Coordinates of C-alpha atoms in Angstrom, one line a residue:
M255 CA 63.6 -15.2 -86.3
V256 CA 60.4 -13.4 -88.1
N257 CA 60.2 -13.9 -91.7
I258 CA 58.7 -10.7 -92.8
N259 CA 57.3 -13.1 -95.7
E260 CA 55.2 -15.0 -93.7
V261 CA 53.8 -12.9 -92.1
T262 CA 49.9 -12.9 -92.5
S263 CA 47.0 -11.1 -90.9
A264 CA 46.1 -14.7 -88.4
P265 CA 45.0 -15.9 -84.9
G266 CA 48.0 -17.3 -83.4
P267 CA 47.3 -21.5 -82.1
D268 CA 46.7 -20.6 -78.9
L269 CA 44.1 -18.6 -78.2
L270 CA 40.9 -19.8 -77.3
T271 CA 38.1 -20.1 -79.6
P272 CA 34.7 -21.6 -79.9
D273 CA 35.8 -24.6 -81.4
N274 CA 38.5 -25.5 -79.7
C275 CA 37.8 -25.7 -76.1
A276 CA 36.0 -26.1 -73.5
V277 CA 35.1 -24.8 -69.7
L278 CA 34.9 -27.1 -66.6
F279 CA 33.7 -25.7 -63.7
V280 CA 34.5 -28.0 -61.3
D281 CA 32.9 -27.5 -57.0
H282 CA 30.9 -23.9 -57.0
Q283 CA 29.2 -25.2 -53.6
P284 CA 28.7 -23.3 -50.5
Q285 CA 30.5 -24.8 -48.0
M286 CA 33.4 -24.8 -50.1
F287 CA 32.6 -20.7 -51.0
F288 CA 32.3 -20.9 -46.7
G289 CA 35.9 -21.6 -46.3
T290 CA 36.9 -19.0 -48.9
G291 CA 38.9 -16.2 -48.3
S292 CA 41.2 -15.0 -50.7
G293 CA 39.2 -13.1 -52.2
D294 CA 35.2 -11.4 -51.8
R295 CA 33.5 -14.0 -52.6
T296 CA 30.3 -12.1 -53.9
A297 CA 33.1 -11.2 -56.9
I298 CA 33.7 -14.5 -57.6
I299 CA 30.2 -15.5 -57.9
N300 CA 29.6 -12.9 -60.3
S301 CA 33.0 -13.6 -62.4
T302 CA 31.6 -17.1 -62.3
L303 CA 28.3 -16.9 -63.8
G304 CA 29.7 -14.2 -66.3
L305 CA 32.4 -17.3 -67.8
A306 CA 29.0 -19.7 -67.8
K307 CA 26.9 -17.3 -69.6
A308 CA 30.6 -16.6 -72.3
A309 CA 30.4 -20.3 -72.8
R310 CA 26.7 -20.6 -73.4
V311 CA 27.0 -17.8 -75.5
F312 CA 29.0 -19.9 -77.9
D313 CA 27.6 -22.8 -77.8
V314 CA 30.9 -24.4 -76.1
P315 CA 30.9 -27.7 -73.8
V316 CA 31.4 -27.2 -70.3
V317 CA 31.2 -29.8 -67.8
L318 CA 29.6 -29.0 -64.6
S319 CA 31.0 -31.1 -61.5
T320 CA 30.3 -31.2 -57.6
V321 CA 32.2 -32.7 -54.5
A322 CA 30.0 -34.8 -52.0
A323 CA 26.9 -32.7 -52.3
E324 CA 25.1 -34.1 -51.0
S325 CA 27.4 -35.1 -47.4
F326 CA 28.4 -32.4 -47.2
S327 CA 29.2 -29.9 -49.4
G328 CA 25.2 -28.5 -50.9
P329 CA 24.6 -28.2 -54.1
I330 CA 26.2 -26.6 -56.8
L331 CA 26.1 -22.7 -57.4
R332 CA 21.8 -21.9 -58.5
G333 CA 23.4 -19.7 -61.0
L334 CA 25.3 -22.3 -62.8
A335 CA 22.2 -24.8 -62.7
E336 CA 20.1 -22.1 -64.3
I337 CA 22.4 -21.6 -66.9
F338 CA 22.9 -25.0 -68.1
P339 CA 19.2 -26.5 -66.5
E340 CA 20.1 -29.4 -69.4
Q341 CA 23.6 -30.6 -67.9
K342 CA 24.5 -33.6 -66.6
I343 CA 25.7 -32.7 -62.9
I344 CA 29.1 -34.8 -62.0
D345 CA 29.5 -35.4 -58.4
R346 CA 32.5 -37.4 -56.9
T347 CA 34.3 -38.4 -53.1
T348 CA 37.8 -37.4 -55.1
M349 CA 39.1 -34.0 -54.6
N350 CA 41.1 -34.1 -58.1
A351 CA 38.2 -34.6 -60.4
W352 CA 41.1 -36.4 -62.9
E353 CA 40.3 -39.2 -61.1
D354 CA 37.0 -39.8 -61.5
T355 CA 36.6 -41.8 -64.6
A356 CA 33.1 -39.8 -65.4
F357 CA 34.4 -36.7 -64.6
V358 CA 36.8 -37.5 -66.8
D359 CA 35.0 -39.1 -69.5
A360 CA 32.9 -36.0 -69.8
V361 CA 36.0 -34.3 -70.7
K362 CA 37.1 -36.0 -72.8
A363 CA 33.5 -36.8 -74.8
T364 CA 33.9 -32.8 -75.8
G365 CA 36.5 -33.6 -78.6
R366 CA 38.6 -30.3 -77.0
S367 CA 42.3 -30.5 -76.4
K368 CA 42.1 -26.8 -74.7
L369 CA 40.3 -26.5 -70.6
V370 CA 39.4 -23.6 -69.8
I371 CA 38.7 -24.8 -65.6
A372 CA 37.2 -22.8 -62.9
G373 CA 36.6 -23.9 -59.1
L374 CA 36.6 -23.7 -55.4
W375 CA 39.0 -24.0 -54.0
T376 CA 42.3 -23.2 -56.3
E377 CA 44.8 -24.9 -54.0
V378 CA 43.0 -28.5 -54.6
C379 CA 40.8 -28.8 -56.6
V380 CA 41.6 -26.5 -59.4
V381 CA 45.2 -27.3 -59.1
L382 CA 45.0 -31.0 -59.0
P383 CA 42.7 -31.3 -62.0
T384 CA 44.9 -28.7 -63.8
L385 CA 48.1 -30.5 -63.1
S386 CA 47.1 -33.5 -64.1
A387 CA 45.1 -32.6 -67.6
L388 CA 48.7 -31.1 -68.2
A389 CA 50.9 -34.5 -67.8
Q390 CA 48.0 -36.2 -70.5
G391 CA 49.2 -33.1 -73.1
Y392 CA 45.7 -30.8 -72.3
E393 CA 46.6 -27.5 -72.6
V394 CA 45.3 -25.5 -69.5
Y395 CA 43.8 -22.1 -69.2
V396 CA 43.1 -21.6 -65.5
V397 CA 40.0 -18.4 -64.6
T398 CA 41.3 -17.2 -61.6
D399 CA 39.1 -14.9 -61.0
A400 CA 36.4 -17.5 -61.1
S401 CA 38.6 -19.4 -59.1
G402 CA 39.6 -18.7 -55.1
G403 CA 41.5 -20.3 -52.7
V404 CA 40.8 -20.7 -48.2
S405 CA 43.9 -17.9 -48.4
P406 CA 45.1 -15.2 -50.2
E407 CA 48.5 -17.3 -50.3
A408 CA 46.9 -20.3 -51.4
H409 CA 45.4 -19.2 -54.1
E410 CA 48.2 -17.2 -55.6
H411 CA 50.3 -20.5 -54.6
A412 CA 48.2 -22.7 -56.5
V413 CA 48.4 -20.0 -59.5
Q414 CA 52.3 -19.6 -59.1
R415 CA 52.4 -24.3 -59.4
M416 CA 49.6 -24.1 -62.2
V417 CA 51.4 -21.5 -64.2
Q418 CA 55.0 -23.4 -63.2
A419 CA 54.0 -26.6 -64.9
G420 CA 52.7 -24.8 -67.9
A421 CA 49.0 -23.3 -67.6
A422 CA 47.8 -20.7 -68.6
P423 CA 47.1 -18.1 -66.0
V424 CA 43.0 -16.0 -67.6
T425 CA 40.7 -13.9 -66.3
W426 CA 36.6 -14.5 -67.1
V427 CA 35.9 -10.8 -69.7
Q428 CA 39.6 -12.8 -71.0
V429 CA 37.3 -15.6 -71.8
L430 CA 34.8 -13.9 -73.1
L431 CA 35.8 -11.3 -74.5
E432 CA 38.7 -13.7 -76.5
L433 CA 36.2 -15.9 -78.1
Q434 CA 34.3 -13.2 -79.5
R435 CA 37.7 -11.2 -80.7
D436 CA 36.5 -9.0 -83.8
W437 CA 33.4 -7.0 -82.6
A438 CA 32.5 -7.2 -86.4
R439 CA 30.9 -10.8 -86.0
E440 CA 27.1 -9.7 -85.4
E441 CA 25.4 -13.1 -84.3
T442 CA 27.3 -13.1 -80.8
Y443 CA 27.9 -9.6 -80.8
V444 CA 24.4 -8.3 -78.4
P445 CA 24.3 -12.1 -76.7
V446 CA 28.5 -10.8 -75.8
T447 CA 27.7 -7.2 -75.2
E448 CA 24.2 -8.2 -72.4
V449 CA 26.7 -10.5 -71.0
V450 CA 29.7 -7.3 -70.5
K451 CA 26.4 -5.2 -69.0
E452 CA 25.1 -8.0 -66.6
H453 CA 28.1 -8.7 -65.3
G454 CA 31.6 -6.4 -66.2
G455 CA 31.1 -4.0 -63.3
A456 CA 33.2 -0.5 -64.4
Y457 CA 33.3 -1.7 -67.6
G458 CA 29.6 -2.7 -68.4
L459 CA 28.3 0.5 -66.9
G460 CA 31.0 2.6 -69.5
L461 CA 29.4 0.3 -72.3
V462 CA 25.7 0.9 -70.9
Y463 CA 26.5 4.3 -71.6
A464 CA 28.5 4.6 -74.6
Q465 CA 25.2 2.8 -76.4
A466 CA 23.8 5.8 -74.6
F467 CA 24.5 8.2 -76.5
I468 CA 26.5 6.8 -78.7
G469 CA 24.0 4.0 -80.0
G470 CA 23.6 0.3 -80.4
H471 CA 27.3 -0.4 -82.3
A472 CA 29.4 1.0 -79.0
A473 CA 31.9 -1.3 -78.1
G474 CA 35.5 -2.5 -76.3

């Protein structure tokens, strides 16, 4: 029940901020993309790079991980490596990244309690670490459009399973704008709008149009 006397103009504790979350990219690799059939793979790549650039704009710590990169799945998505050129990529043998000590140590090193995760495939390499992290007390946000499964059913059922366990489904644009939250934050205003224009599809085109006719402070 609402106590009107205690209502303030303050953000809720469930919101993502640059200081409370880390972003985990799991197995965005060629072989995994080859087997993805839940949605357009080019769109998934676009969403993944948009999410990565959102993390970079707000200096959110990231963890990059691959599985069997040398023997089966191939190197991490080139764009991810280019966005984070200094970032160590953790290669694993385990399908569940949370069973890899180096991966978990990297997550712990971020010091963050909210984990934003995206990866391939949703029904294996996303759902397994998500359920494992939830069981250990983390809050997990699954970026569904930067993830993909072998079929629409596999992706959707995995998302449902994670939601039932307590994870929150989000999209990459949602993460970007939740981190920004106020267009008066000038230090990130231009970088955010540049990410939107590059990866935001029709929204990005609309922003280009608005800025062309309204001026440099058009947003939303």
